[in-house]
C-alpha positions as a Markdown table, in Angstrom:
| # | Residue | x | y | z |
|---|---|---|---|---|
| 1 | Met | 19.3 | -16.1 | 2.0 |
| 2 | Tyr | 17.2 | -15.9 | 5.2 |
| 3 | Ile | 14.3 | -13.5 | 5.5 |
| 4 | Lys | 11.9 | -13.2 | 8.4 |
| 5 | Pro | 8.4 | -14.7 | 7.7 |
| 6 | Phe | 6.1 | -12.1 | 6.2 |
| 7 | Glu | 3.6 | -12.0 | 9.0 |
| 8 | Val | 0.7 | -10.1 | 7.5 |
| 9 | Glu | 0.9 | -12.2 | 4.2 |
| 10 | Glu | 1.1 | -15.5 | 6.0 |
| 11 | Trp | -1.9 | -14.5 | 8.1 |
| 12 | Met | -3.9 | -13.5 | 5.0 |
| 13 | Asn | -2.9 | -16.7 | 3.1 |
| 14 | Ala | -4.0 | -18.9 | 6.0 |
| 15 | Trp | -7.4 | -17.5 | 6.7 |
| 16 | Glu | -8.7 | -15.2 | 3.9 |
| 17 | Thr | -10.3 | -17.8 | 1.7 |
| 18 | Gly | -12.9 | -19.1 | 4.2 |
| 19 | Ala | -13.8 | -15.7 | 5.7 |
| 20 | Lys | -17.5 | -14.9 | 6.1 |
| 21 | Tyr | -16.9 | -11.2 | 6.5 |
| 22 | Asn | -13.6 | -10.2 | 4.9 |
| 23 | Ile | -12.8 | -6.9 | 6.4 |
| 24 | Ala | -9.1 | -7.5 | 6.3 |
| 25 | Glu | -8.8 | -6.9 | 2.5 |
| 26 | Thr | -7.0 | -3.7 | 1.7 |
| 27 | Cys | -7.9 | -3.1 | -1.9 |
| 28 | Val | -10.8 | -0.9 | -2.8 |
| 29 | Asp | -13.7 | -3.2 | -3.7 |
| 30 | Ser | -12.3 | -5.0 | -6.8 |
| 31 | Val | -13.9 | -4.6 | -10.3 |
| 32 | Ser | -14.4 | -7.1 | -13.0 |
| 33 | Leu | -13.5 | -6.5 | -16.7 |
| 34 | Asp | -17.2 | -6.0 | -17.3 |
| 35 | Gln | -17.4 | -3.3 | -14.6 |
| 36 | Leu | -14.2 | -1.7 | -16.0 |
| 37 | Phe | -15.7 | -1.3 | -19.4 |
| 38 | Glu | -19.0 | 0.0 | -17.9 |
| 39 | Leu | -17.1 | 2.6 | -15.8 |
| 40 | Thr | -14.8 | 3.8 | -18.7 |
| 41 | Gly | -17.3 | 3.7 | -21.5 |
| 42 | Glu | -14.8 | 1.9 | -23.7 |
| 43 | Asn | -16.0 | -0.4 | -26.5 |
| 44 | Lys | -15.6 | -3.9 | -24.9 |
| 45 | Glu | -15.8 | -5.9 | -28.1 |
| 46 | Lys | -13.4 | -3.7 | -30.0 |
| 47 | Phe | -10.8 | -3.9 | -27.1 |
| 48 | Leu | -11.1 | -7.6 | -26.5 |
| 49 | Asn | -10.9 | -8.4 | -30.2 |
| 50 | Ala | -7.7 | -6.3 | -30.6 |
| 51 | Leu | -6.3 | -8.0 | -27.5 |
| 52 | Ser | -7.2 | -11.5 | -28.8 |
| 53 | Ala | -5.4 | -10.7 | -32.1 |
| 54 | Lys | -2.1 | -9.9 | -30.3 |
| 55 | Arg | 0.7 | -12.4 | -30.6 |
| 56 | Leu | 1.7 | -13.4 | -27.0 |
| 57 | Thr | 5.4 | -12.2 | -27.2 |
| 58 | Tyr | 7.3 | -10.5 | -24.4 |
| 59 | Gly | 5.7 | -7.3 | -25.6 |
| 60 | Asp | 7.4 | -4.0 | -24.8 |
| 61 | Ile | 10.3 | -5.0 | -22.6 |
| 62 | Ala | 10.5 | -1.6 | -20.8 |
| 63 | Gly | 6.8 | -1.3 | -20.6 |
| 64 | Gln | 3.9 | -0.6 | -22.9 |
| 65 | Pro | 4.0 | 3.2 | -23.8 |
| 66 | Ala | 0.3 | 3.7 | -23.2 |
| 67 | Phe | 0.6 | 2.2 | -19.7 |
| 68 | Lys | 3.6 | 4.3 | -18.8 |
| 69 | Glu | 1.9 | 7.4 | -20.1 |
| 70 | Gly | -1.0 | 6.6 | -17.8 |
| 71 | Val | 1.3 | 6.2 | -14.9 |
| 72 | Cys | 2.9 | 9.6 | -15.6 |
| 73 | Ala | -0.5 | 11.3 | -15.3 |
| 74 | Leu | -0.4 | 10.3 | -11.6 |
| 75 | Tyr | 2.7 | 12.6 | -11.1 |
| 76 | Arg | 3.7 | 16.2 | -11.7 |
| 77 | Thr | 7.2 | 15.6 | -13.1 |
| 78 | Ile | 7.7 | 12.0 | -14.0 |
| 79 | Arg | 8.3 | 11.1 | -17.7 |
| 80 | Pro | 7.7 | 7.7 | -19.3 |
| 81 | Glu | 11.4 | 6.8 | -19.3 |
| 82 | Gln | 11.4 | 7.3 | -15.5 |
| 83 | Val | 8.9 | 4.5 | -15.0 |
| 84 | Val | 9.9 | 0.9 | -14.5 |
| 85 | Pro | 6.9 | -1.6 | -14.6 |
| 86 | Thr | 7.0 | -4.4 | -12.1 |
| 87 | His | 5.0 | -7.4 | -10.8 |
| 88 | Gly | 2.8 | -5.4 | -8.4 |
| 89 | Ala | 3.8 | -2.8 | -5.9 |
| 90 | Ser | 5.3 | -5.5 | -3.7 |
| 91 | Gly | 7.5 | -6.5 | -6.6 |
| 92 | Ala | 8.5 | -2.9 | -7.0 |
| 93 | Asn | 9.6 | -2.6 | -3.4 |
| 94 | His | 11.6 | -5.8 | -3.6 |
| 95 | His | 13.2 | -4.7 | -6.9 |
| 96 | Val | 14.3 | -1.3 | -5.5 |
| 97 | Phe | 16.0 | -2.9 | -2.6 |
| 98 | Leu | 17.7 | -5.6 | -4.7 |
| 99 | Ser | 18.9 | -3.0 | -7.2 |
| 100 | Leu | 20.2 | -0.4 | -4.8 |
| 101 | Leu | 21.2 | -1.9 | -1.5 |
| 102 | Ser | 24.3 | -3.8 | -0.4 |
| 103 | Pro | 25.4 | -5.5 | 2.8 |
| 104 | Gly | 26.4 | -3.0 | 5.4 |
| 105 | Asp | 24.3 | -0.1 | 4.0 |
| 106 | Ser | 22.5 | 2.0 | 6.5 |
| 107 | Val | 18.7 | 2.1 | 6.1 |
| 108 | Val | 16.0 | 3.8 | 8.2 |
| 109 | Ser | 12.4 | 2.5 | 8.0 |
| 110 | Val | 9.3 | 3.5 | 9.8 |
| 111 | Met | 7.2 | 1.0 | 11.8 |
| 112 | Pro | 4.4 | 0.1 | 11.7 |
| 113 | Thr | 4.3 | -0.3 | 8.0 |
| 114 | Tyr | 4.3 | -3.0 | 5.3 |
| 115 | Gln | 7.0 | -5.4 | 6.5 |
| 116 | Gln | 8.8 | -5.4 | 3.2 |
| 117 | Leu | 10.2 | -1.9 | 4.1 |
| 118 | Tyr | 12.4 | -3.3 | 6.9 |
| 119 | Ser | 12.6 | -7.0 | 6.5 |
| 120 | Ile | 13.9 | -7.1 | 2.9 |
| 121 | Pro | 16.8 | -4.6 | 3.6 |
| 122 | Glu | 17.7 | -6.6 | 6.7 |
| 123 | Ser | 17.7 | -9.8 | 4.7 |
| 124 | Leu | 20.2 | -8.2 | 2.2 |
| 125 | Gly | 22.6 | -7.4 | 5.0 |
| 126 | Ala | 21.7 | -3.8 | 5.5 |
| 127 | Glu | 21.8 | -2.2 | 8.9 |
| 128 | Val | 18.2 | -1.2 | 9.5 |
| 129 | Ser | 17.2 | 1.4 | 12.1 |
| 130 | Ile | 13.5 | 1.6 | 13.0 |
| 131 | Leu | 11.7 | 4.9 | 13.4 |
| 132 | Arg | 8.7 | 4.1 | 15.5 |
| 133 | Leu | 5.4 | 5.8 | 14.6 |
| 134 | Arg | 3.6 | 6.6 | 17.8 |
| 135 | Arg | -0.1 | 6.8 | 18.5 |
| 136 | Glu | 0.3 | 10.1 | 20.4 |
| 137 | Asp | 1.9 | 11.6 | 17.2 |
| 138 | Gly | -1.0 | 10.5 | 15.0 |
| 139 | Tyr | 1.4 | 7.8 | 13.6 |
| 140 | Leu | 3.4 | 10.5 | 11.8 |
| 141 | Pro | 7.2 | 10.3 | 12.0 |
| 142 | Asp | 9.2 | 12.3 | 14.6 |
| 143 | Leu | 11.4 | 14.3 | 12.2 |
| 144 | Gly | 13.9 | 15.1 | 15.0 |
| 145 | Glu | 14.4 | 11.4 | 15.5 |
| 146 | Leu | 14.6 | 10.8 | 11.8 |
| 147 | Arg | 17.3 | 13.5 | 11.5 |
| 148 | Arg | 19.3 | 11.8 | 14.3 |
| 149 | Leu | 19.0 | 8.4 | 12.6 |
| 150 | Ala | 19.9 | 9.8 | 9.2 |
| 151 | Gly | 23.0 | 11.4 | 10.6 |
| 152 | Arg | 24.6 | 8.0 | 10.7 |
| 153 | Gly | 25.4 | 8.0 | 7.0 |
| 154 | Val | 22.1 | 6.6 | 5.9 |
| 155 | Lys | 21.8 | 5.4 | 2.3 |
| 156 | Met | 18.0 | 5.0 | 2.1 |
| 157 | Ile | 15.0 | 6.2 | 4.1 |
| 158 | Cys | 11.8 | 4.1 | 3.8 |
| 159 | Val | 8.4 | 5.6 | 4.4 |
| 160 | Asn | 4.8 | 4.7 | 3.5 |
| 161 | Asn | 2.2 | 7.3 | 2.5 |
| 162 | Pro | -0.7 | 6.9 | 3.3 |
| 163 | Asn | 0.5 | 4.6 | 6.0 |
| 164 | Asn | -0.5 | 0.9 | 6.1 |
| 165 | Pro | -1.9 | -0.1 | 8.7 |
| 166 | Thr | -2.8 | 3.2 | 10.4 |
| 167 | Gly | -4.1 | 5.4 | 7.5 |
| 168 | Ala | -1.9 | 8.3 | 8.7 |
| 169 | Leu | -1.1 | 10.8 | 5.9 |
| 170 | Met | 2.0 | 12.9 | 5.6 |
| 171 | Asp | 1.3 | 16.3 | 3.9 |
| 172 | Ala | 3.5 | 18.0 | 1.4 |
| 173 | Arg | 5.3 | 20.0 | 4.0 |
| 174 | Met | 6.3 | 16.9 | 6.0 |
| 175 | Leu | 7.4 | 15.1 | 2.8 |
| 176 | Glu | 9.5 | 18.2 | 1.9 |
| 177 | Glu | 11.1 | 18.1 | 5.4 |
| 178 | Ile | 11.9 | 14.4 | 5.0 |
| 179 | Ala | 13.4 | 15.2 | 1.6 |
| 180 | Asp | 15.6 | 17.9 | 3.2 |
| 181 | Ile | 16.8 | 15.4 | 5.8 |
| 182 | Ala | 17.6 | 12.9 | 3.1 |
| 183 | Arg | 19.3 | 15.5 | 0.9 |
| 184 | Ser | 21.7 | 16.5 | 3.7 |
| 185 | Ala | 22.7 | 12.8 | 4.0 |
| 186 | Gly | 22.8 | 12.2 | 0.2 |
| 187 | Ala | 20.2 | 9.4 | 0.8 |
| 188 | Trp | 17.4 | 8.0 | -1.3 |
| 189 | Val | 13.8 | 8.2 | 0.0 |
| 190 | Leu | 11.7 | 5.2 | -1.0 |
| 191 | Cys | 8.1 | 6.0 | -0.5 |
| 192 | Asp | 5.6 | 3.2 | -0.8 |
| 193 | Glu | 2.6 | 5.0 | -2.2 |
| 194 | Ala | 0.3 | 2.0 | -2.9 |
| 195 | Tyr | -2.6 | 4.0 | -1.4 |
| 196 | Arg | -1.8 | 7.4 | -2.8 |
| 197 | His | -4.7 | 9.4 | -4.1 |
| 198 | Leu | -7.2 | 7.7 | -1.8 |
| 199 | Thr | -7.7 | 10.8 | 0.4 |
| 200 | Pro | -10.9 | 12.7 | 1.3 |
| 201 | Gly | -12.1 | 15.1 | -1.4 |
| 202 | Glu | -10.3 | 15.6 | -4.6 |
| 203 | Glu | -7.1 | 17.3 | -3.4 |
| 204 | Trp | -3.9 | 16.3 | -5.2 |
| 205 | Ser | -1.8 | 13.8 | -3.2 |
| 206 | Glu | 1.9 | 14.7 | -3.4 |
| 207 | Ser | 4.5 | 12.1 | -4.3 |
| 208 | Met | 8.1 | 11.9 | -3.0 |
| 209 | Ala | 9.2 | 11.3 | -6.6 |
| 210 | Asp | 8.0 | 14.8 | -7.5 |
| 211 | Ile | 9.2 | 16.5 | -4.3 |
| 212 | Tyr | 12.7 | 15.1 | -4.1 |
| 213 | Glu | 15.3 | 14.5 | -6.9 |
| 214 | Lys | 16.4 | 11.2 | -5.2 |
| 215 | Gly | 12.8 | 10.2 | -4.3 |
| 216 | Ile | 11.5 | 6.8 | -5.4 |
| 217 | Ser | 7.8 | 6.2 | -5.7 |
| 218 | Val | 6.4 | 2.7 | -5.6 |
| 219 | Ser | 2.7 | 2.0 | -6.5 |
| 220 | Gly | 0.5 | -0.3 | -8.5 |
| 221 | Met | -2.9 | -1.1 | -9.9 |
| 222 | Ser | -4.1 | -3.1 | -6.9 |
| 223 | Lys | -5.2 | -0.8 | -4.1 |
| 224 | Val | -6.2 | 2.5 | -5.7 |
| 225 | Phe | -7.6 | 1.1 | -9.0 |
| 226 | Ser | -9.2 | -2.1 | -7.7 |
| 227 | Leu | -7.3 | -4.3 | -10.2 |
| 228 | Ala | -5.1 | -6.5 | -8.0 |
| 229 | Gly | -5.6 | -9.4 | -10.4 |
| 230 | Leu | -3.4 | -7.7 | -13.0 |
| 231 | Arg | -0.4 | -8.0 | -10.6 |
| 232 | Leu | 1.1 | -4.8 | -12.1 |
| 233 | Gly | 3.0 | -2.1 | -10.3 |
| 234 | Trp | 5.8 | 0.4 | -11.0 |
| 235 | Ile | 8.9 | 2.3 | -9.8 |
| 236 | Ala | 9.0 | 6.0 | -10.6 |
| 237 | Ser | 12.0 | 8.2 | -10.0 |
| 238 | Arg | 13.8 | 11.2 | -11.5 |
| 239 | Asp | 17.1 | 9.8 | -10.4 |
| 240 | Glu | 18.8 | 8.4 | -13.5 |
| 241 | Ser | 21.0 | 6.1 | -11.5 |
| 242 | Val | 17.9 | 4.5 | -9.9 |
| 243 | Ile | 16.3 | 3.8 | -13.2 |
| 244 | Lys | 19.5 | 2.5 | -14.7 |
| 245 | Ser | 20.1 | 0.1 | -11.9 |
| 246 | Cys | 16.5 | -1.1 | -11.8 |
| 247 | His | 16.6 | -1.9 | -15.5 |
| 248 | Ser | 19.9 | -3.7 | -15.2 |
| 249 | His | 18.6 | -5.9 | -12.4 |
| 250 | Arg | 15.3 | -6.4 | -14.2 |
| 251 | Asp | 17.1 | -8.2 | -17.0 |
| 252 | Tyr | 18.0 | -10.9 | -14.5 |
| 253 | Asn | 14.7 | -11.4 | -12.6 |
| 254 | Leu | 11.8 | -9.9 | -14.6 |
| 255 | Ile | 12.6 | -9.1 | -18.3 |
| 256 | Ser | 9.1 | -7.7 | -18.9 |
| 257 | Cys | 5.6 | -7.6 | -17.4 |
| 258 | Gly | 2.6 | -9.3 | -19.1 |
| 259 | Met | 1.5 | -7.5 | -22.2 |
| 260 | Leu | -2.2 | -8.4 | -21.5 |
| 261 | Asp | -1.9 | -6.9 | -18.0 |
| 262 | Glu | -0.4 | -3.7 | -19.3 |
| 263 | Ser | -3.1 | -3.4 | -21.9 |
| 264 | Val | -5.9 | -3.5 | -19.4 |
| 265 | Ala | -4.0 | -1.2 | -17.0 |
| 266 | Ala | -3.4 | 1.3 | -19.8 |
| 267 | Leu | -7.2 | 1.3 | -20.4 |
| 268 | Ala | -7.9 | 1.8 | -16.7 |
| 269 | Leu | -5.4 | 4.6 | -16.4 |
| 270 | Lys | -6.7 | 6.4 | -19.5 |
| 271 | His | -9.9 | 6.8 | -17.4 |
| 272 | Gly | -8.1 | 7.1 | -14.1 |
| 273 | Glu | -10.3 | 9.9 | -12.8 |
| 274 | Lys | -13.4 | 7.8 | -13.3 |
| 275 | Leu | -12.0 | 5.0 | -11.2 |
| 276 | Leu | -10.7 | 7.4 | -8.6 |
| 277 | Glu | -14.1 | 9.0 | -8.3 |
| 278 | Arg | -15.7 | 5.7 | -7.7 |
| 279 | Asn | -13.1 | 4.5 | -5.2 |
| 280 | Arg | -12.8 | 7.8 | -3.3 |
| 281 | Ser | -16.6 | 7.6 | -2.9 |
| 282 | Ile | -16.4 | 4.1 | -1.5 |
| 283 | Val | -13.6 | 5.0 | 0.9 |
| 284 | Ser | -15.3 | 8.2 | 2.1 |
| 285 | Glu | -18.7 | 6.5 | 2.7 |
| 286 | Asn | -17.2 | 3.4 | 4.3 |
| 287 | Leu | -15.0 | 5.5 | 6.6 |
| 288 | Glu | -18.1 | 7.3 | 7.9 |
| 289 | Ile | -19.5 | 3.8 | 8.7 |
| 290 | Leu | -16.3 | 2.8 | 10.4 |
| 291 | Asp | -16.0 | 6.0 | 12.4 |
| 292 | Glu | -19.6 | 5.8 | 13.6 |
| 293 | Trp | -19.0 | 2.2 | 14.7 |
| 294 | Val | -15.8 | 3.1 | 16.6 |
| 295 | Ser | -17.6 | 6.0 | 18.3 |
| 296 | Gly | -20.4 | 3.7 | 19.5 |
| 297 | Glu | -18.3 | 0.7 | 20.5 |
| 298 | Pro | -16.9 | 1.2 | 24.0 |
| 299 | Leu | -14.2 | -1.5 | 23.8 |
| 300 | Val | -12.4 | 0.0 | 20.8 |
| 301 | Asp | -10.7 | 3.3 | 19.7 |
| 302 | Tyr | -8.4 | 4.5 | 17.0 |
| 303 | Val | -6.6 | 7.4 | 15.3 |
| 304 | Lys | -9.0 | 8.2 | 12.5 |
| 305 | Pro | -7.4 | 7.5 | 9.1 |
| 306 | Arg | -6.7 | 10.4 | 6.8 |
| 307 | Gly | -5.9 | 8.4 | 3.7 |
| 308 | Gly | -5.8 | 4.9 | 2.2 |
| 309 | Thr | -8.1 | 2.0 | 3.0 |
| 310 | Thr | -6.9 | 0.7 | 6.4 |
| 311 | Ala | -7.3 | 1.6 | 10.1 |
| 312 | Leu | -5.5 | 0.3 | 13.2 |
| 313 | Ile | -8.1 | -0.4 | 15.8 |
| 314 | Arg | -7.1 | -0.8 | 19.5 |
| 315 | Tyr | -9.4 | -3.1 | 21.6 |
| 316 | Gly | -9.9 | -3.3 | 25.3 |
| 317 | Ala | -9.9 | -7.1 | 25.8 |
| 318 | Asp | -7.0 | -8.7 | 27.7 |
| 319 | Met | -6.1 | -11.0 | 24.8 |
| 320 | Pro | -3.1 | -11.1 | 22.4 |
| 321 | Ser | -4.0 | -10.0 | 18.9 |
| 322 | Tyr | -3.3 | -13.3 | 17.2 |
| 323 | Glu | -5.5 | -15.1 | 19.7 |
| 324 | Phe | -8.1 | -12.4 | 19.5 |
| 325 | Cys | -8.3 | -12.4 | 15.7 |
| 326 | Glu | -8.3 | -16.2 | 15.4 |
| 327 | Ala | -11.0 | -16.7 | 18.0 |
| 328 | Met | -13.2 | -14.0 | 16.5 |
| 329 | Tyr | -12.7 | -15.6 | 13.0 |
| 330 | Lys | -13.7 | -19.0 | 14.2 |
| 331 | Glu | -16.7 | -17.8 | 16.2 |
| 332 | Thr | -18.2 | -15.1 | 13.9 |
| 333 | Gly | -16.5 | -15.4 | 10.5 |
| 334 | Ala | -15.2 | -11.8 | 10.8 |
| 335 | Phe | -11.7 | -11.6 | 9.4 |
| 336 | Val | -9.3 | -8.9 | 10.4 |
| 337 | Thr | -5.5 | -8.8 | 10.7 |
| 338 | Pro | -3.6 | -9.0 | 14.1 |
| 339 | Gly | -1.8 | -5.8 | 15.1 |
| 340 | Asp | 1.2 | -7.9 | 16.1 |
| 341 | Cys | 1.8 | -8.5 | 12.4 |
| 342 | Phe | 2.9 | -4.8 | 12.5 |
| 343 | Gly | 4.5 | -4.8 | 15.9 |
| 344 | Glu | 1.3 | -3.3 | 17.4 |
| 345 | Pro | -0.1 | -5.4 | 20.3 |
| 346 | Arg | -3.8 | -5.3 | 21.4 |
| 347 | Cys | -4.8 | -4.0 | 18.0 |
| 348 | Phe | -6.2 | -5.2 | 14.7 |
| 349 | Arg | -6.0 | -3.8 | 11.2 |
| 350 | Ile | -9.3 | -3.4 | 9.3 |
| 351 | Gly | -9.6 | -2.8 | 5.6 |
| 352 | Tyr | -12.7 | -0.7 | 5.3 |
| 353 | Ala | -12.9 | -0.3 | 1.4 |
| 354 | Cys | -14.8 | -3.5 | 0.8 |
| 355 | Gly | -18.5 | -3.7 | -0.1 |
| 356 | Lys | -20.6 | -1.7 | 2.2 |
| 357 | Glu | -22.7 | -4.6 | 3.4 |
| 358 | Thr | -19.7 | -6.7 | 4.1 |
| 359 | Leu | -18.3 | -3.9 | 6.2 |
| 360 | Lys | -21.5 | -3.3 | 8.2 |
| 361 | Asn | -22.0 | -7.1 | 8.8 |
| 362 | Gly | -18.3 | -7.5 | 9.7 |
| 363 | Leu | -18.4 | -4.7 | 12.2 |
| 364 | Arg | -21.6 | -6.1 | 13.8 |
| 365 | Ala | -19.8 | -9.4 | 14.1 |
| 366 | Val | -16.8 | -7.8 | 15.8 |
| 367 | Ser | -19.2 | -6.0 | 18.2 |
| 368 | Gly | -20.8 | -9.3 | 19.1 |
| 369 | Phe | -17.5 | -10.9 | 19.8 |
| 370 | Leu | -16.4 | -8.0 | 22.0 |
| 371 | Arg | -19.7 | -8.2 | 24.0 |
| 372 | Ala | -19.2 | -11.9 | 24.5 |
| 373 | Leu | -15.7 | -11.3 | 25.8 |
| 374 | Arg | -16.9 | -8.6 | 28.1 |
| 375 | Ala | -19.5 | -11.0 | 29.5 |
| 376 | Met | -16.9 | -13.7 | 30.3 |
């Protein structure tokens, strides 16, 4: 089966390890187990002793109950039996497509977004129509255009909220309108919600799985909870046919997730509000730093993110984004992601939820590179 190269992941794999200032990373500043116990107040010795005593079997095939209960707390309507654990949110997206799509099916996906949402359906033989998110619309979908595309007998609509790479955020009203469009076509809506809950303040972030009876939410422990090393995600849906199909395919390619991973994730989700408080604070403070930098840097501009951890920065240099990002990396050590990975030329994606000093130093390095280009 042919699939297009995953441009953003290939870029990250090639350059991330040696970066001096990694401001391409999209997770909120990762935590260690020691930090997790400190944040949650749980008894570290008691937990680790209990974990060490476990026999390393397959564990709970359908997912550890405590983990699934923790996931349900992130939704209004989802029950434990409506959660399918997966290997990361990326594994969840892949699993949904593999479980529900067939050659010839009609799919609509937004772009820019995480490439999985259009390249995997295409590789499975689906007919994929792209709904371009435009800068002048704040990178929010044109619902009139979506309605037109969905009128072609669409089987699945794929969106990403908050959006990666732009940080655009669809509110509840827009999600409901998308659900109405999908409902009229009898289509599923897959919403990649890997950055959900990372919004300013403490307002509740709505999920497509709560709003729409055929909504499918995908998320994980990596971005929002700073635990990418667990490689643990999930699919959540109230559509019984979705859950049944995902479990059926899971028997072939997954069987179960790691019992150690699910135990740590259950602990984190038990204290989810504490982790969210920490991570929202990081996102909020770092976005102020980024916004001040953009305002004071004459060769860049952006649509300010409203959620998530990423921003799409447009630069004024006459240089393709791959060339720009590679040259800057080699000259300054500042590591960002080319906009062309997302079909957005003359841009780069920045992940601003890293350590504060890394962000500040990385932005200074970007400014230095821009000044050098301007002087040429």
